[in-house]
Amino acid sequence: MEVSNDIVTKKSKRLTSVVWNHFERVRKADGCYAVCVHCNKKLSGSSNSGTTHLRNHLMRCLKRSNFDVSQLVSAKRRKKDSNETLTNISYDEAPRKDEYIKPIMKYEPDQRKDEVISLANSRFDQERSQLDLARMIILHGYPLAMVEHVGFKVFVKNLQPMFEVVPNAVIEITCMEIYGKEKRRVYDLLSKLHGRINLAVEMWSSTENAEYLCLIAHYIDEDWRLQKKILNFVTLDSSHTEDLLSEVIMRCLIEWDIDCKLFALTFDDCSIDDDIVHKIKERISQNRPHSSNGQLFDVCSAAHVLKSIVQDALEALHDVTEKIRGSIRYVKSSQLTQGKFNEIAQQVDINSQKGLVLDCPTRWNSTYFMLETALEYRNAFSALQDLDSEYSSALTETEWDWASSITGYLQLFVEITNVFSGNKCPTANVYFPEICDVHIQLINWCKSPDEFLSSLALKMKSKFEKYWSKCSLALAMAAILDPRFKMKLVEYYYFQIYGSTALERIKEVSDGIKELFNAYAICSTMVDQGSALPGSSLPSASNDSRDKLKGFDKFLHETSQSQNAASDLDKYLEEPIFPRNCEFNILNWWKVHTPRYPILSMMARDVLGTPMSTVVPESPFSTGGRLLDSCQSSLNPDTRQALICARDWLRIESTDELNPSSNHYSLPLYIEAN
């Protein structure tokens, strides 16, 4: 929309009707004519003819804007009363069909509701409006069938009678066209990316037991901003096996031409067969630098590991938890019982302000809060057992002790999950200290003299160690690339975890990061020589095949580059650590220090962009898996993938276009799994 500052020219006093805003009066020898400015049709313009026929023509003129006569009269009266100058608003000509069309109207939250806008020179565009409707459906997750709803049709017709409401099938085609254009844009963006791409692999399901594979690209862009984009949402065949999962992933990587740019794969389930990762490695390892043990390539979601450990704890405490639920139900069963319980609580000096509440079994943090509150009333429940013979859900002292210990375990997991889900920029460096705390606590819990608690801790620790053995190097490297910690944080935690063998473990980490750095140094040499980093779009340094000293240039660069490369990492590690403070932004730090550490910054961009957790922001404490809503699961596979991916791609763009202070909501793709 373009706003013109031209002042509306006043008509002669005799042309008082507002309809003359849409006609030009032409005098000729044979009479006076009124020429429609929209379609150039000539009508009688003599004063004796009146304006009724002109109004009727405006109602039928397909080229005029949606601004009916009553609106024109109202605007005319307002203009006359306030003596205000109206602003002309003109629309650009309809874009070519092969061009990407953006919304013509921008949201202006500060616009006055009583503001008068003249659309006399505007043109209605059916194609543009249809695209805007399709974008709205994609962006907010509305069902495609909404275009068939009677209420929607009535609303649109009253808003813009000229808009032709298209059927469901047509709007679906329009959505697919938008998806195609957006996909090409994302493809170009990824192809020009100089850094690596990390891929998160998430499994979804539906209420109909269908299974889906969601692939999300995570990377740090040229401005050192953490980005992520859904690339594929594949519907898996009901007969698929884990052996075919690697083929599905590889097809998607090849489709986006990012197989040679892949740095790390993050799975949301540690039970994923290692053969799947091994097969993918074999396909692309020849064109990518990585550490020989491949640990950076294969990462498990930290949030899912914690959730799995929490489920072990809740299952072990199941019988005790059921007794606590029964106790709370009994206390809240009547006002009389509640009153008696409150009196008992006062008698045993319980001053808690918390009220007893039942948990939601599908949210494990609510179970923690229920247990925490019940423990505060432990003495009151014990006294109630002696005073009320009908109270049948009483716990033994041992069961209360178990509940107290496991609630302490859950508190740690709740705090860490809040850290993971609440971080707006979850770079890989934030996970190492949290995971190390879990490791240390599990070691301590295993030392419990209580057989029940120690056996539970051993079970949780066994599951955790499988994750730790696969991901500890990646976690440690990310922490080292945090200038506030470097190797010191690894040393601090490893001495607590490994004790006498800590030095050996620290050396493994040191060797691992040096090995990875050397791989980047080699790639940097290749780039400068004209052989670009695999997957990068850097141009060749020279195409002069007649340069007889190219060999010397290569020798000179290799010898000097190897010396500089070695000093790059060493220089970073030897310099003092950066002071810790709440306002520290690691991506800004590396952006500023890229000239000082040119090779190390390349590595830091890829390592810090690795998704160490794939927690669902809408429900980090859910006990179920990711479940697709019924509206999305009912679509055909291609349409479902197009809508989900395009919605993700459009959301950031639309958020930028909206006022930053306004909230942008959309219908949830994710629903709670029971």
XYZ file of C-alpha atoms in Angstrom:
674
model
C 0.000 0.000 0.000
C 1.409 3.394 -0.952
C 0.189 6.479 0.799
C 0.055 9.700 -1.154
C 0.234 13.081 0.534
C -1.691 14.787 -2.307
C -4.692 16.807 -1.155
C -8.060 15.840 -2.577
C -9.213 18.428 -5.046
C -12.572 19.944 -4.154
C -15.304 19.699 -6.734
C -17.330 22.659 -7.800
C -20.089 23.666 -5.449
C -22.767 22.282 -7.745
C -21.241 18.746 -7.583
C -22.184 18.121 -3.952
C -22.873 14.383 -4.205
C -20.116 12.105 -3.011
C -20.532 9.924 -6.108
C -18.726 12.597 -8.113
C -15.540 11.343 -6.470
C -15.819 8.485 -8.973
C -16.842 10.434 -12.111
C -15.363 13.116 -14.306
C -17.856 15.632 -15.716
C -17.236 16.312 -19.409
C -19.084 19.000 -21.340
C -19.556 18.612 -25.076
C -21.650 20.313 -27.689
C -24.337 17.644 -27.575
C -24.588 17.648 -23.767
C -22.901 16.900 -20.486
C -21.514 13.442 -19.615
C -20.271 11.735 -16.458
C -17.305 9.444 -17.221
C -16.576 6.683 -14.688
C -12.949 6.933 -13.588
C -12.849 3.135 -13.123
C -14.262 1.798 -16.381
C -14.531 4.973 -18.566
C -18.213 4.362 -19.228
C -20.174 7.460 -20.219
C -23.421 8.278 -18.472
C -25.646 11.306 -18.459
C -24.062 14.072 -16.430
C -26.607 16.824 -16.740
C -27.941 18.376 -13.560
C -31.460 17.302 -14.524
C -30.491 13.617 -14.513
C -29.639 13.508 -10.834
C -27.173 10.995 -9.382
C -29.267 7.894 -8.803
C -28.134 6.292 -12.061
C -24.538 7.090 -11.131
C -24.932 5.366 -7.772
C -26.449 2.323 -9.454
C -23.528 2.148 -11.869
C -21.050 2.256 -8.993
C -22.756 -0.750 -7.410
C -22.235 -2.728 -10.610
C -18.809 -1.481 -11.643
C -16.470 -4.424 -11.126
C -13.372 -2.285 -11.332
C -14.157 0.015 -8.454
C -13.058 -0.697 -4.883
C -15.250 -2.056 -2.148
C -16.458 1.304 -0.813
C -20.215 1.456 -1.096
C -22.419 4.500 -1.386
C -23.409 4.579 2.264
C -19.755 4.613 3.204
C -19.098 7.418 0.759
C -21.938 9.461 2.191
C -20.671 8.869 5.713
C -17.147 9.862 4.725
C -18.466 12.948 2.960
C -20.430 14.045 6.014
C -17.443 13.468 8.298
C -15.187 15.363 5.962
C -17.586 18.264 5.880
C -17.998 18.354 9.654
C -14.335 18.086 10.564
C -12.940 19.884 7.526
C -10.170 17.318 7.419
C -8.151 16.426 4.378
C -8.426 12.802 3.379
C -5.432 10.758 2.385
C -5.445 8.967 -0.934
C -4.255 5.410 -0.773
C -3.255 3.628 -3.937
C -2.373 0.013 -4.490
C 0.442 -1.171 -6.650
C -0.449 -2.940 -9.838
C -1.008 -6.659 -9.396
C 2.352 -8.447 -9.379
C 3.344 -10.984 -11.922
C 2.223 -14.510 -11.140
C 5.781 -15.778 -10.877
C 6.657 -13.216 -8.232
C 6.299 -13.812 -4.533
C 3.350 -11.791 -3.229
C 3.384 -10.431 0.297
C 0.365 -9.148 2.222
C -0.810 -5.775 0.992
C -2.014 -4.626 4.388
C 0.280 -4.321 7.368
C -1.004 -4.532 10.888
C -1.040 -1.059 12.462
C -2.003 -1.429 16.148
C -1.843 2.330 16.750
C -4.238 3.221 13.948
C -7.301 5.087 15.222
C -10.548 3.197 14.801
C -12.386 6.297 13.661
C -9.794 7.225 11.049
C -11.301 7.799 7.604
C -9.505 6.342 4.620
C -10.602 7.035 1.043
C -10.121 4.052 -1.239
C -11.362 5.865 -4.303
C -8.275 5.059 -6.328
C -7.733 1.544 -5.024
C -8.203 -1.642 -6.994
C -9.436 -4.935 -5.594
C -7.180 -7.878 -6.437
C -8.746 -11.334 -6.154
C -5.457 -13.176 -6.617
C -3.653 -11.137 -4.006
C -6.488 -11.557 -1.506
C -6.560 -15.301 -2.119
C -2.837 -15.492 -1.405
C -3.327 -13.501 1.797
C -6.041 -15.937 2.861
C -3.783 -18.904 2.173
C -0.946 -17.304 4.127
C -3.280 -16.719 7.051
C -4.372 -20.365 7.034
C -0.755 -21.532 6.945
C 0.522 -19.092 9.544
C -2.144 -19.756 12.165
C -2.691 -23.439 11.498
C -6.328 -22.930 10.544
C -8.070 -25.860 8.819
C -8.300 -25.647 5.056
C -12.008 -26.380 5.340
C -12.628 -23.019 6.992
C -13.267 -21.552 3.522
C -16.354 -23.774 3.348
C -17.738 -22.592 6.698
C -20.913 -20.536 6.456
C -19.783 -18.065 9.095
C -16.548 -17.384 7.229
C -18.378 -16.853 3.933
C -20.814 -14.404 5.524
C -17.984 -12.485 7.178
C -15.995 -12.213 3.937
C -18.989 -11.153 1.855
C -19.868 -8.406 4.305
C -16.249 -7.293 4.421
C -15.567 -7.465 0.676
C -18.488 -8.457 -1.565
C -16.188 -8.642 -4.571
C -14.065 -11.415 -3.057
C -14.943 -14.776 -4.553
C -14.641 -17.410 -1.833
C -12.754 -20.301 -3.367
C -13.387 -23.958 -2.490
C -11.215 -26.060 -0.230
C -9.291 -27.665 -3.094
C -8.339 -24.310 -4.622
C -7.029 -22.835 -1.384
C -5.020 -26.017 -0.867
C -3.355 -25.490 -4.259
C -2.589 -21.899 -3.318
C -1.007 -23.067 -0.060
C 1.132 -25.527 -2.002
C 2.290 -22.721 -4.305
C 3.323 -20.633 -1.307
C 5.170 -23.649 0.104
C 7.014 -24.104 -3.189
C 8.173 -20.472 -3.303
C 9.201 -20.495 0.348
C 11.045 -23.779 -0.102
C 13.139 -22.311 -2.904
C 13.958 -19.345 -0.696
C 15.050 -21.575 2.206
C 17.024 -23.784 -0.185
C 18.930 -20.755 -1.489
C 19.568 -19.576 2.058
C 21.035 -22.925 3.123
C 23.100 -23.261 -0.030
C 24.771 -19.906 0.620
C 25.458 -20.696 4.258
C 29.207 -20.942 4.887
C 28.860 -22.755 8.189
C 27.678 -26.271 8.912
C 24.154 -27.452 9.586
C 23.003 -29.521 12.544
C 19.981 -31.728 12.106
C 17.487 -32.609 14.835
C 15.490 -35.786 14.179
C 12.145 -35.889 15.982
C 9.538 -38.632 16.010
C 5.855 -37.706 16.016
C 2.659 -39.733 16.143
C -1.087 -39.227 15.855
C -4.155 -40.526 17.634
C -4.554 -42.931 14.708
C -1.110 -44.402 15.560
C 0.472 -42.984 12.427
C 4.166 -42.111 12.719
C 6.003 -39.119 11.332
C 9.612 -37.991 11.027
C 10.362 -34.307 11.527
C 13.760 -32.974 10.436
C 14.821 -29.569 11.756
C 17.943 -27.717 10.635
C 19.802 -25.793 13.347
C 22.584 -23.388 12.450
C 24.193 -20.072 13.327
C 23.900 -17.598 10.466
C 26.396 -15.062 9.172
C 25.250 -12.516 11.761
C 25.852 -15.032 14.568
C 22.188 -15.612 15.290
C 20.910 -19.055 16.204
C 18.386 -20.231 13.622
C 16.260 -23.289 13.041
C 13.956 -24.339 10.232
C 11.753 -27.377 9.720
C 12.922 -29.001 6.497
C 10.732 -32.071 6.264
C 7.745 -33.636 7.959
C 7.650 -37.117 6.491
C 4.820 -39.570 6.963
C 6.337 -42.971 7.644
C 4.844 -46.056 6.105
C 3.144 -48.332 8.632
C 5.463 -51.151 7.593
C 8.663 -49.120 7.966
C 11.522 -50.462 10.051
C 14.420 -48.717 11.748
C 16.653 -49.960 8.959
C 14.761 -47.750 6.505
C 14.931 -44.721 8.779
C 18.461 -43.905 7.682
C 17.363 -44.005 4.032
C 14.525 -41.582 4.731
C 16.903 -39.175 6.456
C 19.470 -39.425 3.651
C 16.835 -38.735 0.994
C 15.850 -35.573 2.816
C 19.468 -34.479 3.184
C 20.101 -35.021 -0.509
C 16.836 -33.258 -1.404
C 18.103 -30.134 0.364
C 21.677 -30.729 -0.818
C 23.041 -30.444 2.729
C 24.467 -33.947 3.161
C 28.006 -32.578 2.858
C 27.235 -29.704 5.224
C 26.020 -31.882 8.063
C 27.890 -31.427 11.339
C 25.758 -33.233 13.942
C 22.631 -35.357 14.185
C 20.496 -35.018 17.299
C 17.972 -37.750 18.055
C 15.235 -37.307 20.622
C 15.530 -40.923 21.717
C 18.678 -42.611 22.993
C 17.213 -45.982 22.071
C 17.678 -45.215 18.367
C 19.734 -48.018 16.891
C 23.373 -47.038 16.450
C 23.312 -48.760 13.051
C 21.094 -45.962 11.743
C 23.692 -43.350 12.564
C 26.484 -45.572 11.289
C 24.802 -45.947 7.895
C 24.351 -42.190 7.563
C 27.977 -41.640 8.572
C 29.202 -44.009 5.887
C 27.307 -42.103 3.210
C 28.754 -38.698 3.995
C 31.897 -39.147 6.081
C 34.205 -39.018 3.073
C 33.324 -35.375 2.401
C 33.231 -33.925 5.900
C 35.771 -33.308 8.671
C 34.902 -34.822 12.017
C 36.638 -36.334 14.965
C 37.637 -39.942 14.464
C 35.342 -41.225 17.196
C 32.382 -39.424 15.684
C 30.831 -38.359 18.991
C 30.035 -34.877 17.766
C 28.082 -36.396 14.938
C 25.695 -38.404 17.106
C 23.895 -36.570 19.914
C 20.880 -37.485 22.038
C 18.384 -34.976 23.368
C 19.258 -34.076 26.958
C 15.644 -33.251 27.829
C 14.441 -36.684 26.722
C 17.116 -38.422 28.772
C 16.027 -36.510 31.855
C 12.389 -37.322 31.159
C 13.228 -41.015 30.841
C 15.081 -40.943 34.176
C 12.155 -39.101 35.795
C 9.776 -41.787 34.549
C 11.944 -44.432 36.243
C 11.652 -42.519 39.513
C 7.901 -42.050 39.208
C 7.362 -45.709 38.366
C 9.377 -46.775 41.416
C 7.291 -44.470 43.615
C 3.990 -45.395 41.973
C 2.378 -47.111 44.970
C 3.421 -44.348 47.347
C 2.174 -41.697 44.916
C -1.207 -43.429 44.695
C -1.497 -43.335 48.492
C -0.732 -39.623 48.499
C -3.360 -39.023 45.816
C -5.842 -41.017 47.884
C -4.952 -39.006 50.991
C -5.521 -35.702 49.210
C -8.819 -36.903 47.762
C -9.988 -37.948 51.215
C -9.073 -34.613 52.809
C -10.834 -32.688 50.035
C -13.846 -35.017 49.935
C -15.922 -32.756 52.199
C -15.719 -29.426 53.961
C -15.949 -31.227 57.313
C -12.908 -33.388 56.569
C -11.012 -30.402 55.175
C -11.788 -28.402 58.294
C -10.679 -31.252 60.577
C -7.432 -31.595 58.628
C -6.743 -27.842 58.855
C -7.203 -27.976 62.633
C -4.791 -30.898 62.883
C -2.244 -28.988 60.754
C -2.393 -26.057 63.159
C -2.014 -28.335 66.161
C 1.190 -29.871 64.777
C 2.575 -26.407 63.940
C 2.305 -26.579 60.139
C 2.247 -23.035 58.774
C 2.361 -23.835 55.064
C 0.431 -21.459 52.814
C 0.177 -24.068 50.072
C -3.048 -25.915 49.467
C -3.248 -29.624 48.757
C -3.798 -30.241 45.029
C -3.917 -33.341 42.869
C -1.476 -33.701 40.015
C -2.066 -34.048 36.314
C -0.594 -37.468 35.441
C 0.474 -36.276 31.986
C 2.635 -33.485 33.469
C 5.347 -34.901 35.677
C 6.221 -31.526 37.208
C 2.677 -31.358 38.606
C 3.367 -34.681 40.347
C 6.471 -33.124 41.851
C 4.482 -30.139 43.153
C 1.841 -32.466 44.610
C 4.496 -34.511 46.434
C 6.301 -31.394 47.631
C 3.128 -29.952 49.146
C 2.037 -33.271 50.664
C 5.420 -33.599 52.387
C 4.866 -30.250 54.091
C 1.711 -31.769 55.633
C 3.423 -35.067 56.505
C 2.853 -34.724 60.259
C -0.771 -33.719 59.728
C -1.441 -36.837 57.647
C 0.232 -38.976 60.306
C -1.966 -37.418 63.011
C -5.069 -37.818 60.840
C -4.386 -41.551 60.728
C -4.702 -41.751 64.535
C -7.798 -39.539 64.743
C -9.857 -40.717 61.760
C -10.582 -44.424 61.347
C -12.042 -43.879 57.859
C -8.736 -42.568 56.534
C -7.351 -45.596 54.672
C -4.563 -44.158 52.508
C -2.017 -43.532 55.245
C 1.690 -43.878 54.450
C 4.276 -45.568 56.617
C 7.278 -43.608 57.842
C 9.474 -45.472 55.367
C 7.171 -44.543 52.490
C 7.270 -40.910 53.581
C 11.070 -41.097 53.583
C 11.068 -42.536 50.064
C 8.697 -39.801 48.891
C 10.950 -37.168 50.465
C 14.106 -38.490 48.796
C 12.582 -38.933 45.345
C 10.923 -35.522 45.530
C 14.428 -34.156 46.051
C 15.509 -35.977 42.892
C 12.572 -34.522 40.970
C 13.358 -31.012 42.171
C 16.741 -31.159 40.448
C 15.155 -32.372 37.197
C 12.443 -29.694 37.321
C 15.055 -26.954 37.762
C 17.221 -28.242 34.913
C 14.272 -28.723 32.561
C 13.236 -25.137 33.263
C 16.744 -24.031 32.289
C 16.559 -25.972 29.022
C 13.058 -24.870 28.037
C 13.348 -21.286 29.276
C 16.501 -20.395 27.380
C 15.598 -18.184 24.414
C 18.948 -18.857 22.765
C 19.791 -22.474 23.673
C 23.362 -22.666 22.409
C 25.183 -25.904 23.164
C 27.387 -24.432 25.911
C 24.521 -24.113 28.445
C 24.055 -27.872 28.834
C 27.403 -29.096 30.157
C 27.179 -27.742 33.742
C 23.560 -28.874 34.125
C 24.268 -32.398 32.892
C 27.370 -32.638 35.087
C 25.253 -31.730 38.123
C 22.933 -34.619 37.288
C 25.907 -36.953 36.953
C 27.324 -35.949 40.347
C 23.941 -36.284 42.066
C 23.355 -39.732 40.587
C 26.731 -40.850 41.948
C 25.740 -39.589 45.401
C 22.270 -41.140 45.253
C 23.779 -44.532 44.501
C 25.517 -44.363 47.882
C 22.215 -44.303 49.789
C 22.040 -46.913 52.559
C 18.402 -47.535 51.682
C 18.247 -50.464 49.283
C 15.119 -49.160 47.550
C 16.679 -45.754 46.834
C 20.118 -47.082 45.897
C 18.684 -49.625 43.438
C 16.565 -46.901 41.847
C 19.605 -44.614 41.602
C 21.649 -47.380 39.967
C 18.926 -47.874 37.356
C 18.787 -44.159 36.599
C 22.568 -43.888 36.515
C 22.830 -46.791 34.067
C 20.478 -45.028 31.668
C 22.300 -41.741 32.132
C 25.735 -43.257 31.487
C 24.607 -44.509 28.093
C 23.777 -40.923 27.206
C 26.973 -39.590 28.817
C 29.236 -41.977 26.915
C 27.768 -40.785 23.629
C 27.453 -37.043 24.265
C 29.994 -36.046 26.927
C 32.652 -34.971 24.427
C 30.225 -32.787 22.481
C 28.982 -31.228 25.722
C 32.529 -30.591 26.961
C 33.686 -29.046 23.670
C 30.778 -26.618 23.721
C 31.668 -25.620 27.287
C 35.310 -25.093 26.322
C 34.205 -22.710 23.566
C 32.493 -20.584 26.205
C 35.161 -17.947 27.054
C 33.874 -17.806 30.640
C 34.828 -21.447 31.227
C 37.261 -22.900 28.685
C 39.059 -25.993 30.066
C 38.604 -24.898 33.676
C 34.949 -25.951 33.850
C 35.789 -29.383 32.441
C 38.525 -29.796 35.035
C 36.206 -28.624 37.831
C 33.494 -31.171 37.073
C 35.672 -34.065 35.935
C 37.588 -34.155 39.220
C 34.233 -34.505 41.019
C 32.932 -37.133 38.603
C 36.001 -39.270 37.928
C 38.214 -38.674 40.946
C 41.611 -40.309 40.494
C 41.090 -40.948 36.759
C 40.054 -37.356 36.017
C 43.338 -36.383 34.338
C 42.956 -39.151 31.750
C 39.408 -38.033 30.973
C 40.464 -34.400 30.727
C 43.192 -35.368 28.274
C 40.610 -37.188 26.119
C 38.589 -33.986 25.901
C 41.692 -31.906 25.167
C 42.784 -34.296 22.421
C 39.267 -34.358 20.986
C 38.930 -30.606 20.613
C 42.443 -30.349 19.122
C 41.594 -33.072 16.615
C 38.442 -31.278 15.567
C 40.268 -27.969 15.365
C 42.952 -29.500 13.139
C 40.238 -30.719 10.783
C 38.905 -27.169 10.513
C 42.419 -25.848 9.977
C 42.878 -28.235 7.052
C 39.556 -27.152 5.558
C 40.544 -23.521 5.983
C 43.715 -24.232 4.011
C 41.680 -25.876 1.259
C 39.360 -22.889 1.068
C 42.215 -20.454 0.716
C 43.691 -22.645 -2.021
C 40.449 -22.700 -3.956
C 39.036 -26.031 -2.772
C 36.079 -24.852 -0.797
C 35.003 -26.259 2.513
C 32.730 -29.186 1.693
C 29.257 -27.811 1.373
C 30.295 -24.161 1.388
C 29.801 -21.760 -1.473
C 33.136 -19.981 -1.155
C 34.609 -19.122 -4.551
C 37.856 -20.476 -5.865
C 40.872 -18.412 -4.939
C 42.435 -18.521 -8.400
C 41.626 -19.840 -11.856
C 44.939 -18.974 -13.468
C 46.204 -22.336 -14.739
C 49.371 -20.706 -16.186
C 50.741 -19.582 -12.813
C 54.022 -21.519 -12.558
C 54.431 -20.689 -8.857
C 51.099 -22.065 -7.678
C 52.970 -24.938 -6.058
C 55.115 -22.489 -4.126
C 52.016 -20.573 -3.020
C 50.515 -23.799 -1.745
C 53.703 -24.726 0.111
C 54.022 -21.254 1.628
C 50.392 -21.193 2.722
C 50.455 -24.696 4.226
C 53.549 -24.049 6.298
C 52.422 -20.653 7.581
C 48.801 -21.698 8.004
C 49.651 -24.733 10.130
C 51.608 -22.551 12.500
C 48.855 -19.964 12.752
C 46.171 -22.645 13.120
C 47.938 -24.266 16.046
C 48.340 -20.911 17.764
C 44.672 -20.037 17.189
C 43.320 -22.637 19.638
C 46.304 -22.363 21.978
C 45.969 -18.592 22.109
C 42.293 -18.867 23.040
C 42.926 -21.403 25.809
C 45.920 -19.575 27.255
C 44.229 -16.196 27.541
C 42.351 -15.360 30.770
C 38.737 -16.449 31.006
C 36.022 -13.861 30.482
C 34.265 -12.709 33.695
C 30.900 -14.348 34.324
C 27.871 -12.052 34.297
C 24.167 -12.335 33.599
C 24.258 -10.223 30.438
C 26.845 -12.306 28.617
C 25.922 -13.303 25.068
C 28.247 -15.962 23.713
C 27.246 -15.440 20.085
C 27.996 -11.720 20.291
C 31.348 -12.534 21.881
C 32.352 -14.827 19.022
C 31.050 -12.363 16.445
C 33.321 -9.676 17.861
C 36.314 -12.024 18.245
C 36.058 -13.723 14.841
C 38.983 -11.702 13.410
C 41.137 -12.761 16.352
C 40.242 -16.467 16.070
C 39.325 -16.957 12.389
C 39.545 -20.766 12.347
C 38.350 -21.397 15.877
C 35.325 -19.174 15.257
C 34.352 -21.390 12.308
C 34.391 -24.379 14.631
C 32.595 -22.488 17.408
C 29.776 -21.557 15.020
C 29.081 -25.216 14.275
C 29.608 -26.616 17.769
C 27.516 -23.983 19.542
C 24.720 -24.443 17.003
C 24.344 -28.133 17.843
C 20.894 -28.792 19.365
C 21.722 -30.635 22.593
C 18.038 -30.855 23.456
C 14.834 -31.064 21.434
C 12.367 -30.240 24.192
C 8.906 -29.039 23.122
C 8.616 -25.424 24.373
C 4.844 -25.710 24.780
C 5.101 -28.723 27.073
C 8.570 -29.531 28.437
C 7.147 -31.640 31.280
C 4.827 -33.821 29.238
C 5.064 -37.540 29.962
C 3.854 -38.426 26.472
C 5.421 -38.050 23.053
C 4.801 -35.513 20.344
C 1.266 -35.930 19.086
C -0.088 -34.321 15.929
C -3.528 -32.773 16.202
C -6.435 -34.371 14.368
C -6.752 -31.522 11.861
C -3.177 -31.942 10.629
C -3.165 -35.736 10.765
C -6.241 -35.920 8.498
C -4.429 -34.220 5.595
C -2.653 -36.060 2.816
C 1.120 -36.407 3.396
C 2.268 -33.794 0.862
C -0.185 -31.165 2.053
C 0.619 -31.891 5.689
C 4.345 -31.432 5.095
C 3.758 -28.258 3.075
C 1.575 -26.625 5.724
C 3.830 -27.541 8.647
C 7.043 -26.454 6.942
C 5.615 -23.285 5.399
C 4.093 -22.307 8.722
C 7.500 -22.528 10.340
C 9.144 -20.503 7.574
C 6.487 -17.783 7.494
C 6.270 -17.354 11.248
C 9.586 -15.542 11.675
C 8.961 -13.326 8.662
C 5.479 -12.394 9.854
C 6.681 -11.745 13.391
C 9.194 -9.277 11.985
C 6.494 -7.493 9.994
C 4.182 -7.156 12.984
C 4.689 -4.596 15.695
C 7.305 -6.084 18.060
C 5.135 -5.257 21.059
C 2.173 -7.202 19.740
C 1.679 -10.852 20.548
C 1.435 -13.372 17.745
C -0.442 -16.559 18.453
C -1.220 -19.545 16.302
C -3.132 -22.738 16.822
C -0.919 -25.444 18.310
C 0.544 -28.109 16.111
C 1.430 -30.070 19.211
C -1.203 -31.546 21.515
C -0.711 -33.372 24.763
C -0.235 -37.122 24.531
C -1.934 -39.068 27.296
